[in-house]
mmCIF file of the C-alpha atoms, coordinates in Angstrom:
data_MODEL
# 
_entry.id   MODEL 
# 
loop_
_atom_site.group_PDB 
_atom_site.id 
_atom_site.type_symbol 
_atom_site.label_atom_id 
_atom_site.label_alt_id 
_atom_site.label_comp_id 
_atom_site.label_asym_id 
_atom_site.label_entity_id 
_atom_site.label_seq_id 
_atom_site.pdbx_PDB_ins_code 
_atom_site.Cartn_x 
_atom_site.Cartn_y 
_atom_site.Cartn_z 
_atom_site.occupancy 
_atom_site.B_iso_or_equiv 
_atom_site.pdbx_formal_charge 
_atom_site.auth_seq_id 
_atom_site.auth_comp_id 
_atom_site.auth_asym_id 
_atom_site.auth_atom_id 
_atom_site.pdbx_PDB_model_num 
ATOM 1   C CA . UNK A 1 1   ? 85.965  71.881  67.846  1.00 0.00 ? 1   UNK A CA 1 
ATOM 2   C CA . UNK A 1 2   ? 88.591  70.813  65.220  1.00 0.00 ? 2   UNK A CA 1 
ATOM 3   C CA . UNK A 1 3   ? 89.848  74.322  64.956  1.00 0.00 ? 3   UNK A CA 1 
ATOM 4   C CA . UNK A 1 4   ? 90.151  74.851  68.807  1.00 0.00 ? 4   UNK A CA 1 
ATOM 5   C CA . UNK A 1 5   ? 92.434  71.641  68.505  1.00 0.00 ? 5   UNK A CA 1 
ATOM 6   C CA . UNK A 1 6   ? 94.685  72.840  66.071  1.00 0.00 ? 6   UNK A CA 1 
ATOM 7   C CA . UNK A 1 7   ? 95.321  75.884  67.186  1.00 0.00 ? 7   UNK A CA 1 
ATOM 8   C CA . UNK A 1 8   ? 95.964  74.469  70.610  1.00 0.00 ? 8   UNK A CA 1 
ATOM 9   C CA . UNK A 1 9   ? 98.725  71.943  69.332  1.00 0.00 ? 9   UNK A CA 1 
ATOM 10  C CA . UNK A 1 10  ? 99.957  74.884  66.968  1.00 0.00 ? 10  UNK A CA 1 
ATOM 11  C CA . UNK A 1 11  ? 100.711 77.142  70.408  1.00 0.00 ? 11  UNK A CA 1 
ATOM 12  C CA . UNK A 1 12  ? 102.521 74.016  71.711  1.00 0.00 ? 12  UNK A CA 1 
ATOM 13  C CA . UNK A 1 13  ? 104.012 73.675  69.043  1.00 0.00 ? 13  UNK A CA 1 
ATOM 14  C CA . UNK A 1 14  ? 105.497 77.549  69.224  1.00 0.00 ? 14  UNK A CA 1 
ATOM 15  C CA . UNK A 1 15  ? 106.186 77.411  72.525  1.00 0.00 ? 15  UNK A CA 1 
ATOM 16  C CA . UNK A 1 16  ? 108.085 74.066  72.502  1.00 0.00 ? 16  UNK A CA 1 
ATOM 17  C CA . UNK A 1 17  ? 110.610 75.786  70.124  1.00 0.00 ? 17  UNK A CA 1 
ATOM 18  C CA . UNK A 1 18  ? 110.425 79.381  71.163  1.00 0.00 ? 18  UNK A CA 1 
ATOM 19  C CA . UNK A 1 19  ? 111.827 78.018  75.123  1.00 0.00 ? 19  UNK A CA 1 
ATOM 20  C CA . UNK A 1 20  ? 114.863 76.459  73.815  1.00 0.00 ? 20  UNK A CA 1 
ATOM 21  C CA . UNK A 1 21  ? 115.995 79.033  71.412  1.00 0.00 ? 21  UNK A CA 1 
ATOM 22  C CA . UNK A 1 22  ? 115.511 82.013  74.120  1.00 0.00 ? 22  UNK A CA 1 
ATOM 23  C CA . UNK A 1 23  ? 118.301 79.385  76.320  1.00 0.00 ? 23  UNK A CA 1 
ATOM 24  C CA . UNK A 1 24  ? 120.408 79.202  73.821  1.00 0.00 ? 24  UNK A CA 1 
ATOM 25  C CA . UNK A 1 25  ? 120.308 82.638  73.551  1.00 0.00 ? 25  UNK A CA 1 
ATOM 26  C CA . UNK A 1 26  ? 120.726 83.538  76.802  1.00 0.00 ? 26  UNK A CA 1 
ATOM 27  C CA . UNK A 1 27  ? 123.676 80.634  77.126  1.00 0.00 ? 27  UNK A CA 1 
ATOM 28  C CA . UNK A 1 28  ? 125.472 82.707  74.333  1.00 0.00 ? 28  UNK A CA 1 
ATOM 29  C CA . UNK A 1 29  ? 125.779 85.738  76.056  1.00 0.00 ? 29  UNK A CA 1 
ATOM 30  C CA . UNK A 1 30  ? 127.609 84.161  78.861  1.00 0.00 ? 30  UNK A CA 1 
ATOM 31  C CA . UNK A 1 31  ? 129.895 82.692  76.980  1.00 0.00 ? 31  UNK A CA 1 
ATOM 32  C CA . UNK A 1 32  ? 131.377 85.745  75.300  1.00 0.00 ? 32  UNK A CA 1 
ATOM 33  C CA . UNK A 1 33  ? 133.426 87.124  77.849  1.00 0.00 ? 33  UNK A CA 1 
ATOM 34  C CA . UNK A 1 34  ? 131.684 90.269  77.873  1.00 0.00 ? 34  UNK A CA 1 
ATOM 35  C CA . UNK A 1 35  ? 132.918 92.682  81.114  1.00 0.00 ? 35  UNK A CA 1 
ATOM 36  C CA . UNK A 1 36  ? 136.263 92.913  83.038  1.00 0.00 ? 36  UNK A CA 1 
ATOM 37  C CA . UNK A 1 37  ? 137.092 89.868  85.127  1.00 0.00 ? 37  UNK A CA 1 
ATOM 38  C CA . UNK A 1 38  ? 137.753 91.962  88.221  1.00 0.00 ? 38  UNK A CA 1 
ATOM 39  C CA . UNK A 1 39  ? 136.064 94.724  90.122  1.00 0.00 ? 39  UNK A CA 1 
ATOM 40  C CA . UNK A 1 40  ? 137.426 97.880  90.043  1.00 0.00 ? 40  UNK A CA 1 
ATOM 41  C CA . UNK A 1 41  ? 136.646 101.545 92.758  1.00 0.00 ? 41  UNK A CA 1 
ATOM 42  C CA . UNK A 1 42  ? 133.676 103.264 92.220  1.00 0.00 ? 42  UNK A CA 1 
ATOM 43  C CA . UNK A 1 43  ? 134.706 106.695 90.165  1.00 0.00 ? 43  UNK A CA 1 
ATOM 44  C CA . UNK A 1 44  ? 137.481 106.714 87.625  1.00 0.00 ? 44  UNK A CA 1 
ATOM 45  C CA . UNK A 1 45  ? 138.860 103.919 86.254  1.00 0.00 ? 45  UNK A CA 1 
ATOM 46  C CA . UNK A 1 46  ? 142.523 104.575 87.160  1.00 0.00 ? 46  UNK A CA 1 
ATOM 47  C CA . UNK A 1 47  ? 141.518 105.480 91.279  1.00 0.00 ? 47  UNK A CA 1 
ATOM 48  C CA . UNK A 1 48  ? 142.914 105.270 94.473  1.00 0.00 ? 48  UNK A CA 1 
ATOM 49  C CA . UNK A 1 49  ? 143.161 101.962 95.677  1.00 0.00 ? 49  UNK A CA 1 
ATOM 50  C CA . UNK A 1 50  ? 140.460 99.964  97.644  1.00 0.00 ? 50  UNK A CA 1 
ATOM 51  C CA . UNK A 1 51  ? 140.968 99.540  101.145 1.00 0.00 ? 51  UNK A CA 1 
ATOM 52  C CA . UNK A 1 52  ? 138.755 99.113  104.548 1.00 0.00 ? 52  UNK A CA 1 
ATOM 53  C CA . UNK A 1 53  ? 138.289 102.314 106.904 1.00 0.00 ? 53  UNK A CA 1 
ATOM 54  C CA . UNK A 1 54  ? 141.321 100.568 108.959 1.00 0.00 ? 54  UNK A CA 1 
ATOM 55  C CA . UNK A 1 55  ? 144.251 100.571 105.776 1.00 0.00 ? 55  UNK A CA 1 
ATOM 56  C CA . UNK A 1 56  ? 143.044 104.087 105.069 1.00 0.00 ? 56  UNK A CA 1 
ATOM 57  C CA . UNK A 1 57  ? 143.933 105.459 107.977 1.00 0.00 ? 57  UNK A CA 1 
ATOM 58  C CA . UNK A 1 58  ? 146.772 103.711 108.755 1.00 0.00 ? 58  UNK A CA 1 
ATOM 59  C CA . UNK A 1 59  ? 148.196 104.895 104.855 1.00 0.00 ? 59  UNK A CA 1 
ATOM 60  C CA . UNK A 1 60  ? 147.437 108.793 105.781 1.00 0.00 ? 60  UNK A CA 1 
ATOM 61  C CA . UNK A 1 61  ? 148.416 108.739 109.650 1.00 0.00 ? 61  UNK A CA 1 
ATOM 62  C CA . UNK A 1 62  ? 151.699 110.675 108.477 1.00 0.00 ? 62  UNK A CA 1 
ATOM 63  C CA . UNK A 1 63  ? 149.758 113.397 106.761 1.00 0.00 ? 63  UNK A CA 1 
ATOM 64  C CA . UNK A 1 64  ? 150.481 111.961 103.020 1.00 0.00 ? 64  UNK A CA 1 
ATOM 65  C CA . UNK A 1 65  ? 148.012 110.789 100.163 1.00 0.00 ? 65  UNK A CA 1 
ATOM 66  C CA . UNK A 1 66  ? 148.419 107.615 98.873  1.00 0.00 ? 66  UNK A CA 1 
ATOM 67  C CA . UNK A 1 67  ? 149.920 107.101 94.912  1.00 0.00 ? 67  UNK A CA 1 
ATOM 68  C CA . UNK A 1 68  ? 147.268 106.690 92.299  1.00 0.00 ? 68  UNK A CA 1 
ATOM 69  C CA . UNK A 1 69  ? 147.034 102.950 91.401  1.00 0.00 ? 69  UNK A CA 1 
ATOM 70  C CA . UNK A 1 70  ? 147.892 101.839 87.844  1.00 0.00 ? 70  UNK A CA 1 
ATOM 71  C CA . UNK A 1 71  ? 147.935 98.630  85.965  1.00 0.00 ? 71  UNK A CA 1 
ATOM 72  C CA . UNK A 1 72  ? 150.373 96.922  83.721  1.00 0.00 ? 72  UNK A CA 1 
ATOM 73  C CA . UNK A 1 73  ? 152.638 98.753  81.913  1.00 0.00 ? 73  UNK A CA 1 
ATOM 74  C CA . UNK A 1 74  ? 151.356 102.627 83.060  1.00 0.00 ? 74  UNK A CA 1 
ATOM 75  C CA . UNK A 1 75  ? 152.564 101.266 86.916  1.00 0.00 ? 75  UNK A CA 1 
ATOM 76  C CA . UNK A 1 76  ? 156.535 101.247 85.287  1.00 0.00 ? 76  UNK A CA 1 
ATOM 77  C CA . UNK A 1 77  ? 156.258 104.557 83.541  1.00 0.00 ? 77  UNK A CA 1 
ATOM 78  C CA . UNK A 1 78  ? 154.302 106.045 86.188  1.00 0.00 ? 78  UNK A CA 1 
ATOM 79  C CA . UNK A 1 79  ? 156.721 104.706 88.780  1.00 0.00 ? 79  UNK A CA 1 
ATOM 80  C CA . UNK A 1 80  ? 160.054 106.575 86.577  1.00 0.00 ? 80  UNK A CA 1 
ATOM 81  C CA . UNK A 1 81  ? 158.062 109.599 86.518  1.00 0.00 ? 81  UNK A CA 1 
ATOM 82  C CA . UNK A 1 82  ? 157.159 109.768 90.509  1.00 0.00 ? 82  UNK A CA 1 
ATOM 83  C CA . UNK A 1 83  ? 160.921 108.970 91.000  1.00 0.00 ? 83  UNK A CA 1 
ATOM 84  C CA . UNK A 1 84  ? 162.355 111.630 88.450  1.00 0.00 ? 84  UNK A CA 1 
ATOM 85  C CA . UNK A 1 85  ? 159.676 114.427 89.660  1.00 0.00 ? 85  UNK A CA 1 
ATOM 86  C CA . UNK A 1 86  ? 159.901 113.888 93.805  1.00 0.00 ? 86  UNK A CA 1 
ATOM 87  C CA . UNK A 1 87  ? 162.783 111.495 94.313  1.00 0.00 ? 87  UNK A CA 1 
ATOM 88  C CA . UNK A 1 88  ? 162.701 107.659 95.314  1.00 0.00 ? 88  UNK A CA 1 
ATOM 89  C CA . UNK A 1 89  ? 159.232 106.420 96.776  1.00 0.00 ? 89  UNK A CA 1 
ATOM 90  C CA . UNK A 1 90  ? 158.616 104.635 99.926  1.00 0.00 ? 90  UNK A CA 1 
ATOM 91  C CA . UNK A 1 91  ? 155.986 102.447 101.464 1.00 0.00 ? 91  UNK A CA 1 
ATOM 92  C CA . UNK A 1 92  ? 154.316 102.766 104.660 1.00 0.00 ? 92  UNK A CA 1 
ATOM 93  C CA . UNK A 1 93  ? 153.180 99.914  107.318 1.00 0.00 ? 93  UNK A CA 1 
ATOM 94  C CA . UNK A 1 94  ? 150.177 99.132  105.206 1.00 0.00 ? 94  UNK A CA 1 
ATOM 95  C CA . UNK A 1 95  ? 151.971 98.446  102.337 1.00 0.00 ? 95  UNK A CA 1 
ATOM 96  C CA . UNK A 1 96  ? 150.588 101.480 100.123 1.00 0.00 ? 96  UNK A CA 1 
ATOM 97  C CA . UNK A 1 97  ? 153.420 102.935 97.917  1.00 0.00 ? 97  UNK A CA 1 
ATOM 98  C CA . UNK A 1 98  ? 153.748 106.367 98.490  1.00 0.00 ? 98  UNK A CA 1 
ATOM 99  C CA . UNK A 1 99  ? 155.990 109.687 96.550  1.00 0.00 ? 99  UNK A CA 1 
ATOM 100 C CA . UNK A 1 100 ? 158.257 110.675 99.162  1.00 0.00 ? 100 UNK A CA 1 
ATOM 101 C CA . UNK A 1 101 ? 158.296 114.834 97.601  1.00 0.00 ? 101 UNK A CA 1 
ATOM 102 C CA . UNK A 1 102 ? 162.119 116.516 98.409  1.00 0.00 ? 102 UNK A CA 1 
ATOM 103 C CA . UNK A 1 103 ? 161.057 119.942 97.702  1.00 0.00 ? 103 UNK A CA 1 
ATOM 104 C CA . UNK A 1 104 ? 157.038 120.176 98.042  1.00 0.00 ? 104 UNK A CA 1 
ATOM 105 C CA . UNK A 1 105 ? 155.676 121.409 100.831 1.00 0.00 ? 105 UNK A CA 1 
ATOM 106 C CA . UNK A 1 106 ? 154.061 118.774 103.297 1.00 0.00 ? 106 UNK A CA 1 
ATOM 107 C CA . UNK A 1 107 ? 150.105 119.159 103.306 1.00 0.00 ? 107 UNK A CA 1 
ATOM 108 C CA . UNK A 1 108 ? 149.725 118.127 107.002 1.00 0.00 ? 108 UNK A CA 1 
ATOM 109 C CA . UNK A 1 109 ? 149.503 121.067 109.442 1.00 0.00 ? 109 UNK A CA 1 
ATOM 110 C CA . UNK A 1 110 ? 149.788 119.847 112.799 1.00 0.00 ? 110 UNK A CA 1 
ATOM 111 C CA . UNK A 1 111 ? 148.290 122.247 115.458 1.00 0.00 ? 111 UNK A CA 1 
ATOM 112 C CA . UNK A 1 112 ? 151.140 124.514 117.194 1.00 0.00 ? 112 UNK A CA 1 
ATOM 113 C CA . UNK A 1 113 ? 150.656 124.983 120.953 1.00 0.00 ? 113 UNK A CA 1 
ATOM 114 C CA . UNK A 1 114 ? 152.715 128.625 122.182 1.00 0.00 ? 114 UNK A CA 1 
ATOM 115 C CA . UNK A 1 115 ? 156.187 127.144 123.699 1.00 0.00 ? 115 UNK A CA 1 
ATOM 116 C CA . UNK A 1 116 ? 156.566 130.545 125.943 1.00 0.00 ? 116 UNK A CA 1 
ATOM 117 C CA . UNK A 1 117 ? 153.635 132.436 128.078 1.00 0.00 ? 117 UNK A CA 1 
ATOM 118 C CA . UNK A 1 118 ? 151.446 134.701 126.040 1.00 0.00 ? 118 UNK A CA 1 
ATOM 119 C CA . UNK A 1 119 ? 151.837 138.483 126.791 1.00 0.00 ? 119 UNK A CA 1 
ATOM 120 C CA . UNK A 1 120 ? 148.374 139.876 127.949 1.00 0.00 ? 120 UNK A CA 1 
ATOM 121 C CA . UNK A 1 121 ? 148.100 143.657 128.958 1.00 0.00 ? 121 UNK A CA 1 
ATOM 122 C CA . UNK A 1 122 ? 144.954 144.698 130.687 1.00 0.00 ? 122 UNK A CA 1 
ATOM 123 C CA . UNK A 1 123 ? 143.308 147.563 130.016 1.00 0.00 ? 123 UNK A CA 1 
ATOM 124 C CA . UNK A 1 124 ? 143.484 150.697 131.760 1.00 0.00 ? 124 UNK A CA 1 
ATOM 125 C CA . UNK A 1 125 ? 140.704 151.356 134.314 1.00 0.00 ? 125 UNK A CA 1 
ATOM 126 C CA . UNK A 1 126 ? 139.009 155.435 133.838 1.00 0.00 ? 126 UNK A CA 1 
ATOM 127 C CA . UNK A 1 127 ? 136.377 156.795 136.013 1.00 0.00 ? 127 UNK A CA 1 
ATOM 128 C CA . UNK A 1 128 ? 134.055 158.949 135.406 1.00 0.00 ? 128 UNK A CA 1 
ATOM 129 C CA . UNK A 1 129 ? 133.145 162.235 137.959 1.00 0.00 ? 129 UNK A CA 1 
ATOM 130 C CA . UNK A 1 130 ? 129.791 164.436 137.115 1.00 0.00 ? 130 UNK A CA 1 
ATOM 131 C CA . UNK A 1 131 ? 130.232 167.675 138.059 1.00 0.00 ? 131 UNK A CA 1 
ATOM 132 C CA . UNK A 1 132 ? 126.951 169.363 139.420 1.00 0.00 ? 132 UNK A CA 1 
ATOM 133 C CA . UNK A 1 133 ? 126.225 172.949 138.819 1.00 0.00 ? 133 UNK A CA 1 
ATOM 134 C CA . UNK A 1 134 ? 127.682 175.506 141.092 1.00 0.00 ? 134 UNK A CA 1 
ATOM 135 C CA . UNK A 1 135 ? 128.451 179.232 141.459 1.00 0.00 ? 135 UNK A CA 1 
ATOM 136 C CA . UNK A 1 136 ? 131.779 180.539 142.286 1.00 0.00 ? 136 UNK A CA 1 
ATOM 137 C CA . UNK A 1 137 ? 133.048 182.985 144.829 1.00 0.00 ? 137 UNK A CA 1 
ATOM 138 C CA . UNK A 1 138 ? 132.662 185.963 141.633 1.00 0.00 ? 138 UNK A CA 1 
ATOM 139 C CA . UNK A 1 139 ? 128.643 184.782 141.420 1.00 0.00 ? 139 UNK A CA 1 
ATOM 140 C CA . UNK A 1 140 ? 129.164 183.228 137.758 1.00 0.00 ? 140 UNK A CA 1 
ATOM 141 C CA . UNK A 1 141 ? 126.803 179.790 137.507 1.00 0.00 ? 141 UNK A CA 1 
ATOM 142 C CA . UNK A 1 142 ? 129.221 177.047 136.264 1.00 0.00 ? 142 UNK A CA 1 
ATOM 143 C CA . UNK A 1 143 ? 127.048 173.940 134.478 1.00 0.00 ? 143 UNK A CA 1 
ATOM 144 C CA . UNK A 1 144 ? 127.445 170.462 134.794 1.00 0.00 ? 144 UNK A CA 1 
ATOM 145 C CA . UNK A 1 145 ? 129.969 168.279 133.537 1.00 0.00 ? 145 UNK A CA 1 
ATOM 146 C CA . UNK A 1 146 ? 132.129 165.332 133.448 1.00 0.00 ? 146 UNK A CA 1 
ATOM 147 C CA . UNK A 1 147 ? 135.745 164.800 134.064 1.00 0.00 ? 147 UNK A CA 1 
ATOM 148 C CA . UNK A 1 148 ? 137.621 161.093 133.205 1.00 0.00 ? 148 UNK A CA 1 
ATOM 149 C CA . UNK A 1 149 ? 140.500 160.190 135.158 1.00 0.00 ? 149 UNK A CA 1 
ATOM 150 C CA . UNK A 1 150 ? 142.868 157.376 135.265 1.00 0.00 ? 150 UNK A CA 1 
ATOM 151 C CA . UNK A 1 151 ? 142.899 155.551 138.952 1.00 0.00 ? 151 UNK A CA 1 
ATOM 152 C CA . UNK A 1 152 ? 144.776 152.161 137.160 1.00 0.00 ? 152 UNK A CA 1 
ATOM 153 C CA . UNK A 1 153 ? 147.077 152.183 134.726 1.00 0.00 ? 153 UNK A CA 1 
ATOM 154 C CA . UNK A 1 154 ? 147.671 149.783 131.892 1.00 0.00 ? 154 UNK A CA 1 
ATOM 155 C CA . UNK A 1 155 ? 149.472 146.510 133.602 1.00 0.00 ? 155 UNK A CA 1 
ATOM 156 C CA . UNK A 1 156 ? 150.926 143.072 131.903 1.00 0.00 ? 156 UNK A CA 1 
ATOM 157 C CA . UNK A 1 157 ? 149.528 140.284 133.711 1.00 0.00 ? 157 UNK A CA 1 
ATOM 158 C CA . UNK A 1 158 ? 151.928 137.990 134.787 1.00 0.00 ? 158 UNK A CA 1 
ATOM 159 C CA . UNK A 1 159 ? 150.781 136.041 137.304 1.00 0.00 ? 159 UNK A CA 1 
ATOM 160 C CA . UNK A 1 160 ? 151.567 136.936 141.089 1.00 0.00 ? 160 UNK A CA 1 
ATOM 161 C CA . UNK A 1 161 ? 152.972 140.143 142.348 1.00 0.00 ? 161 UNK A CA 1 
ATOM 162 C CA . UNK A 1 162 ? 156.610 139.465 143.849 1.00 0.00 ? 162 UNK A CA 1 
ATOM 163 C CA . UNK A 1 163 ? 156.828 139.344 147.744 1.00 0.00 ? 163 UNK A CA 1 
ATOM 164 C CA . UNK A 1 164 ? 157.836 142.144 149.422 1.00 0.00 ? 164 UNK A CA 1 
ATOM 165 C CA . UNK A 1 165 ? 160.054 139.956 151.838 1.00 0.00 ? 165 UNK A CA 1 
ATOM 166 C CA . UNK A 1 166 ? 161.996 136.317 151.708 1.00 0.00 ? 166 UNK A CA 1 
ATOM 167 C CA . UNK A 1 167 ? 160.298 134.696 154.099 1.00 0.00 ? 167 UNK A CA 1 
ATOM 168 C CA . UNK A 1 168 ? 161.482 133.386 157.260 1.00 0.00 ? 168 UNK A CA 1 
ATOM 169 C CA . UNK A 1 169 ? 162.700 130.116 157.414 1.00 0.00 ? 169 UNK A CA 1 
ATOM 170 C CA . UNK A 1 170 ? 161.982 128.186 160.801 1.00 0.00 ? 170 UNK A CA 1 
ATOM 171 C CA . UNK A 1 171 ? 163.831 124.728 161.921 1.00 0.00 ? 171 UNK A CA 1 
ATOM 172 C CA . UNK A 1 172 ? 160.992 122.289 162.747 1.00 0.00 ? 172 UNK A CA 1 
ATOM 173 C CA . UNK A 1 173 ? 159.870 121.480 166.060 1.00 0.00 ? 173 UNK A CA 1 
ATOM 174 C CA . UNK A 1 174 ? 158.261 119.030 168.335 1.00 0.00 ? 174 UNK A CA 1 
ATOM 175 C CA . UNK A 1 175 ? 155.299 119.956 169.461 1.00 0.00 ? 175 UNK A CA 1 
ATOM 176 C CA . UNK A 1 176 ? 155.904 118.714 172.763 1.00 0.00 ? 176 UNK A CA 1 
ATOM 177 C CA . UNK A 1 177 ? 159.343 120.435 173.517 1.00 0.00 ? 177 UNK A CA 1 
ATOM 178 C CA . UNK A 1 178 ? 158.860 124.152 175.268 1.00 0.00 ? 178 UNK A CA 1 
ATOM 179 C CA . UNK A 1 179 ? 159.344 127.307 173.645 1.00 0.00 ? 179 UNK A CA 1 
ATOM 180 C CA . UNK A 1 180 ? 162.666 128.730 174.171 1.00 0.00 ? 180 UNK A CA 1 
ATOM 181 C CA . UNK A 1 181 ? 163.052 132.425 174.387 1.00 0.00 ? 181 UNK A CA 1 
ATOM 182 C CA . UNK A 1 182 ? 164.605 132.582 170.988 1.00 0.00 ? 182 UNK A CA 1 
ATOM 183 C CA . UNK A 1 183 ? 161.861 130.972 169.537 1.00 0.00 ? 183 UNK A CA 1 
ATOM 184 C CA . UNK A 1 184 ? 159.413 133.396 171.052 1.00 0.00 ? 184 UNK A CA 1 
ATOM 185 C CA . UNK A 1 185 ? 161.383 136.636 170.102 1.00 0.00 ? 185 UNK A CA 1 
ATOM 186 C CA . UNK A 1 186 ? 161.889 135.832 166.198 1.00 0.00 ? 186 UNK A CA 1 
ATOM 187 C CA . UNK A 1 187 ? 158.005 135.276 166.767 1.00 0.00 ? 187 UNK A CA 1 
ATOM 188 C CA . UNK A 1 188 ? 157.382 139.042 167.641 1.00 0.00 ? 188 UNK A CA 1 
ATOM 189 C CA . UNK A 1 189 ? 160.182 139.760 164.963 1.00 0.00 ? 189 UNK A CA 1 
ATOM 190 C CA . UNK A 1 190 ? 158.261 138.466 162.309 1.00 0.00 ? 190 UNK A CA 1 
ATOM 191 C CA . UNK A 1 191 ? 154.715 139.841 163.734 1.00 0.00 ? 191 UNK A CA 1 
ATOM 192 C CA . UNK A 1 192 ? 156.092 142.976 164.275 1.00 0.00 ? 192 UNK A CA 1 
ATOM 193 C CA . UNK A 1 193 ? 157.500 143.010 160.371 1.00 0.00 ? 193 UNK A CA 1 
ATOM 194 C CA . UNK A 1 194 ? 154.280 142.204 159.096 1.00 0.00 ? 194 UNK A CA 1 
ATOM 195 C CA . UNK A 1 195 ? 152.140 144.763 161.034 1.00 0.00 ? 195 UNK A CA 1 
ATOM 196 C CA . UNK A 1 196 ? 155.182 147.100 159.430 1.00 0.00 ? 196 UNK A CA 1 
ATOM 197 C CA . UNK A 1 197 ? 154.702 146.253 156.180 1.00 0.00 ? 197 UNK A CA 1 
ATOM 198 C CA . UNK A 1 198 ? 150.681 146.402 156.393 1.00 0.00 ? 198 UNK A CA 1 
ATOM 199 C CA . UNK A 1 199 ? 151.243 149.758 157.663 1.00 0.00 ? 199 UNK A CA 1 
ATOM 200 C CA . UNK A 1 200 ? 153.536 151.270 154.442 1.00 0.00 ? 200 UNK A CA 1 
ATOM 201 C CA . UNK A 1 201 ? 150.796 149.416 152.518 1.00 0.00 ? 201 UNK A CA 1 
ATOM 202 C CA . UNK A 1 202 ? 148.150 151.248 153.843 1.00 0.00 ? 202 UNK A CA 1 
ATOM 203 C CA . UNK A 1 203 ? 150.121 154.736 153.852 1.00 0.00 ? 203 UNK A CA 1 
ATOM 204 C CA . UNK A 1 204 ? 151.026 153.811 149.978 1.00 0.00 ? 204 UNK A CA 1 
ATOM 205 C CA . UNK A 1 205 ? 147.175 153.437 149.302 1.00 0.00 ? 205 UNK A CA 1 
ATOM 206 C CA . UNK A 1 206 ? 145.923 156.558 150.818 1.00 0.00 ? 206 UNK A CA 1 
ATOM 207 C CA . UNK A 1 207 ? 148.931 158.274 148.917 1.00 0.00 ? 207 UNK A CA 1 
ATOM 208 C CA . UNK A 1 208 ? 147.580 157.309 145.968 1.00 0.00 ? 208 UNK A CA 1 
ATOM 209 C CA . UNK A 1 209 ? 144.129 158.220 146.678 1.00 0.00 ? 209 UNK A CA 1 
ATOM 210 C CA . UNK A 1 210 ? 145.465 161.484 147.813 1.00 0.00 ? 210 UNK A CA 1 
ATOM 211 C CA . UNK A 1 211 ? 147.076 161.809 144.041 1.00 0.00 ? 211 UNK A CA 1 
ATOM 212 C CA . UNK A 1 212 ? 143.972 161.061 142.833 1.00 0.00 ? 212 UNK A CA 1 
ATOM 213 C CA . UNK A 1 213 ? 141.987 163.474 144.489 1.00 0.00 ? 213 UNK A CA 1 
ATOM 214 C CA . UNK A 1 214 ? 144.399 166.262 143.285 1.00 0.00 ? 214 UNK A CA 1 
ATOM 215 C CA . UNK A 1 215 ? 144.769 165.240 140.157 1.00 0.00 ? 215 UNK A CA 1 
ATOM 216 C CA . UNK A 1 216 ? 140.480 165.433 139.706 1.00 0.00 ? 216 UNK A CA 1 
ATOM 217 C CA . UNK A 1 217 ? 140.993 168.458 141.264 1.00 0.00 ? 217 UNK A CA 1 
ATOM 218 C CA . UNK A 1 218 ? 143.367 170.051 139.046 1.00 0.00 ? 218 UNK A CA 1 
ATOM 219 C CA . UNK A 1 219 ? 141.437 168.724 136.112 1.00 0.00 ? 219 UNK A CA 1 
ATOM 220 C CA . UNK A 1 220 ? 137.760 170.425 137.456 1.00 0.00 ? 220 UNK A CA 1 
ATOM 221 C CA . UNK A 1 221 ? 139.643 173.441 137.923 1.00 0.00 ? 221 UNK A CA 1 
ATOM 222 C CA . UNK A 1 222 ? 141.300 173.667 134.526 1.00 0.00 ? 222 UNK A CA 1 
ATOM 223 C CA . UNK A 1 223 ? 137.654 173.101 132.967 1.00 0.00 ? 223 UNK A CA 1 
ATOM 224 C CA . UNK A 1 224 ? 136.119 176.150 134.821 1.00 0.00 ? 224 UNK A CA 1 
# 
């Protein structure tokens, strides 16, 4: 039992002065000034500054990257250098210091919209006529074949096709006021132009399918 004791007040007795040295200790360590004072940016030590999402894009809304930041001394010589490489530096609304560069070439590219209609040509349009076997008038079997032809040539697409008229230009009237004679006779004027002008249409159309047909025509023949 007298053993237990002692080495029961012995433990104590470690402990009791084991505590206080480990504080002191620990108290010392504090006291030595041991780190920087303030917090630098994650990444190098000499990086860009620290700002919110806000100041970031408010420093790089005209396309430039903000300076490198420096401390003490470096900020002077670094400053003379930025001015004697690009010429004199500015700052923007935020407040970041920025190299203003005289003959480097801006790394914002801004998207360019075309200031004048782009040309589009459509393609021409070619169809294709099968031949089917025949005999001539001298008995000789002639096989089958194809022939292409153009029926609408290449065009450049520019918007719509230009009237074939000016158009007639009416004073108004009430709606309640009878119809003159002169009113009703540039009336048939202008009905009777337009049935005219459907009418060379319409001959121009089957002229060209009339070209067409010969053309084919000529074509089949030179193949037999």
């Amino acid at each position: 039992m007298e053993v237990k004791q002692k080495m029961k007040l012995s433990l104590r007795s470690v402990q009791r002065v084991i505590l206080p040295a480990v504080a002191v200790l620990l108290s010392g360590c504090s006291m030595m000034n041991i780190g920087a004072e303030d917090y630098g940016c994650p990444g190098l030590p000499n990086g860009v500054q620290c700002m919110s999402a806000r100041d970031v894009y408010v420093a790089t809304n005209n396309g430039q990257v903000p300076a490198p930041m420096v401390r003490g001394r470096e900020a002077e010589q670094h400053e003379a250098e930025m001015v004697h490489k690009t010429g004199v530096g500015k700052s923007n609304e935020s407040g970041v210091k920025q190299a203003s560069p005289n003959d480097v070439v801006d790394n914002y590219v801004a998207p360019r919209l075309p200031d004048r209609p782009v040309p589009i040509r459509t393609p021409a349009q070619v169809m294709r006529i099968w031949v089917a076997p025949w005999e001539d008038s001298n008995g000789d079997l002639n096989t089958t074949g194809y022939i292409y032809t153009e029926i609408e040539p290449r065009r450049w697409v520019v918007g719509e096709p230009m009237m074939a008229s000016d158009p007639v230009l009416r004073p108004l009237q009430s709606l309640d006021a009878p119809t003159t004679g002169i009113g009703n006779t540039a009336m048939s004027a202008e009905r009777e132009a337009r049935l005219e002008r459907q009418r060379e249409e319409r001959e121009i159309r089957q002229e060209q399918i009339q070209q067409q047909r010969e053309i084919a025509s000529q074509k089949r023949n030179r193949l037999n």
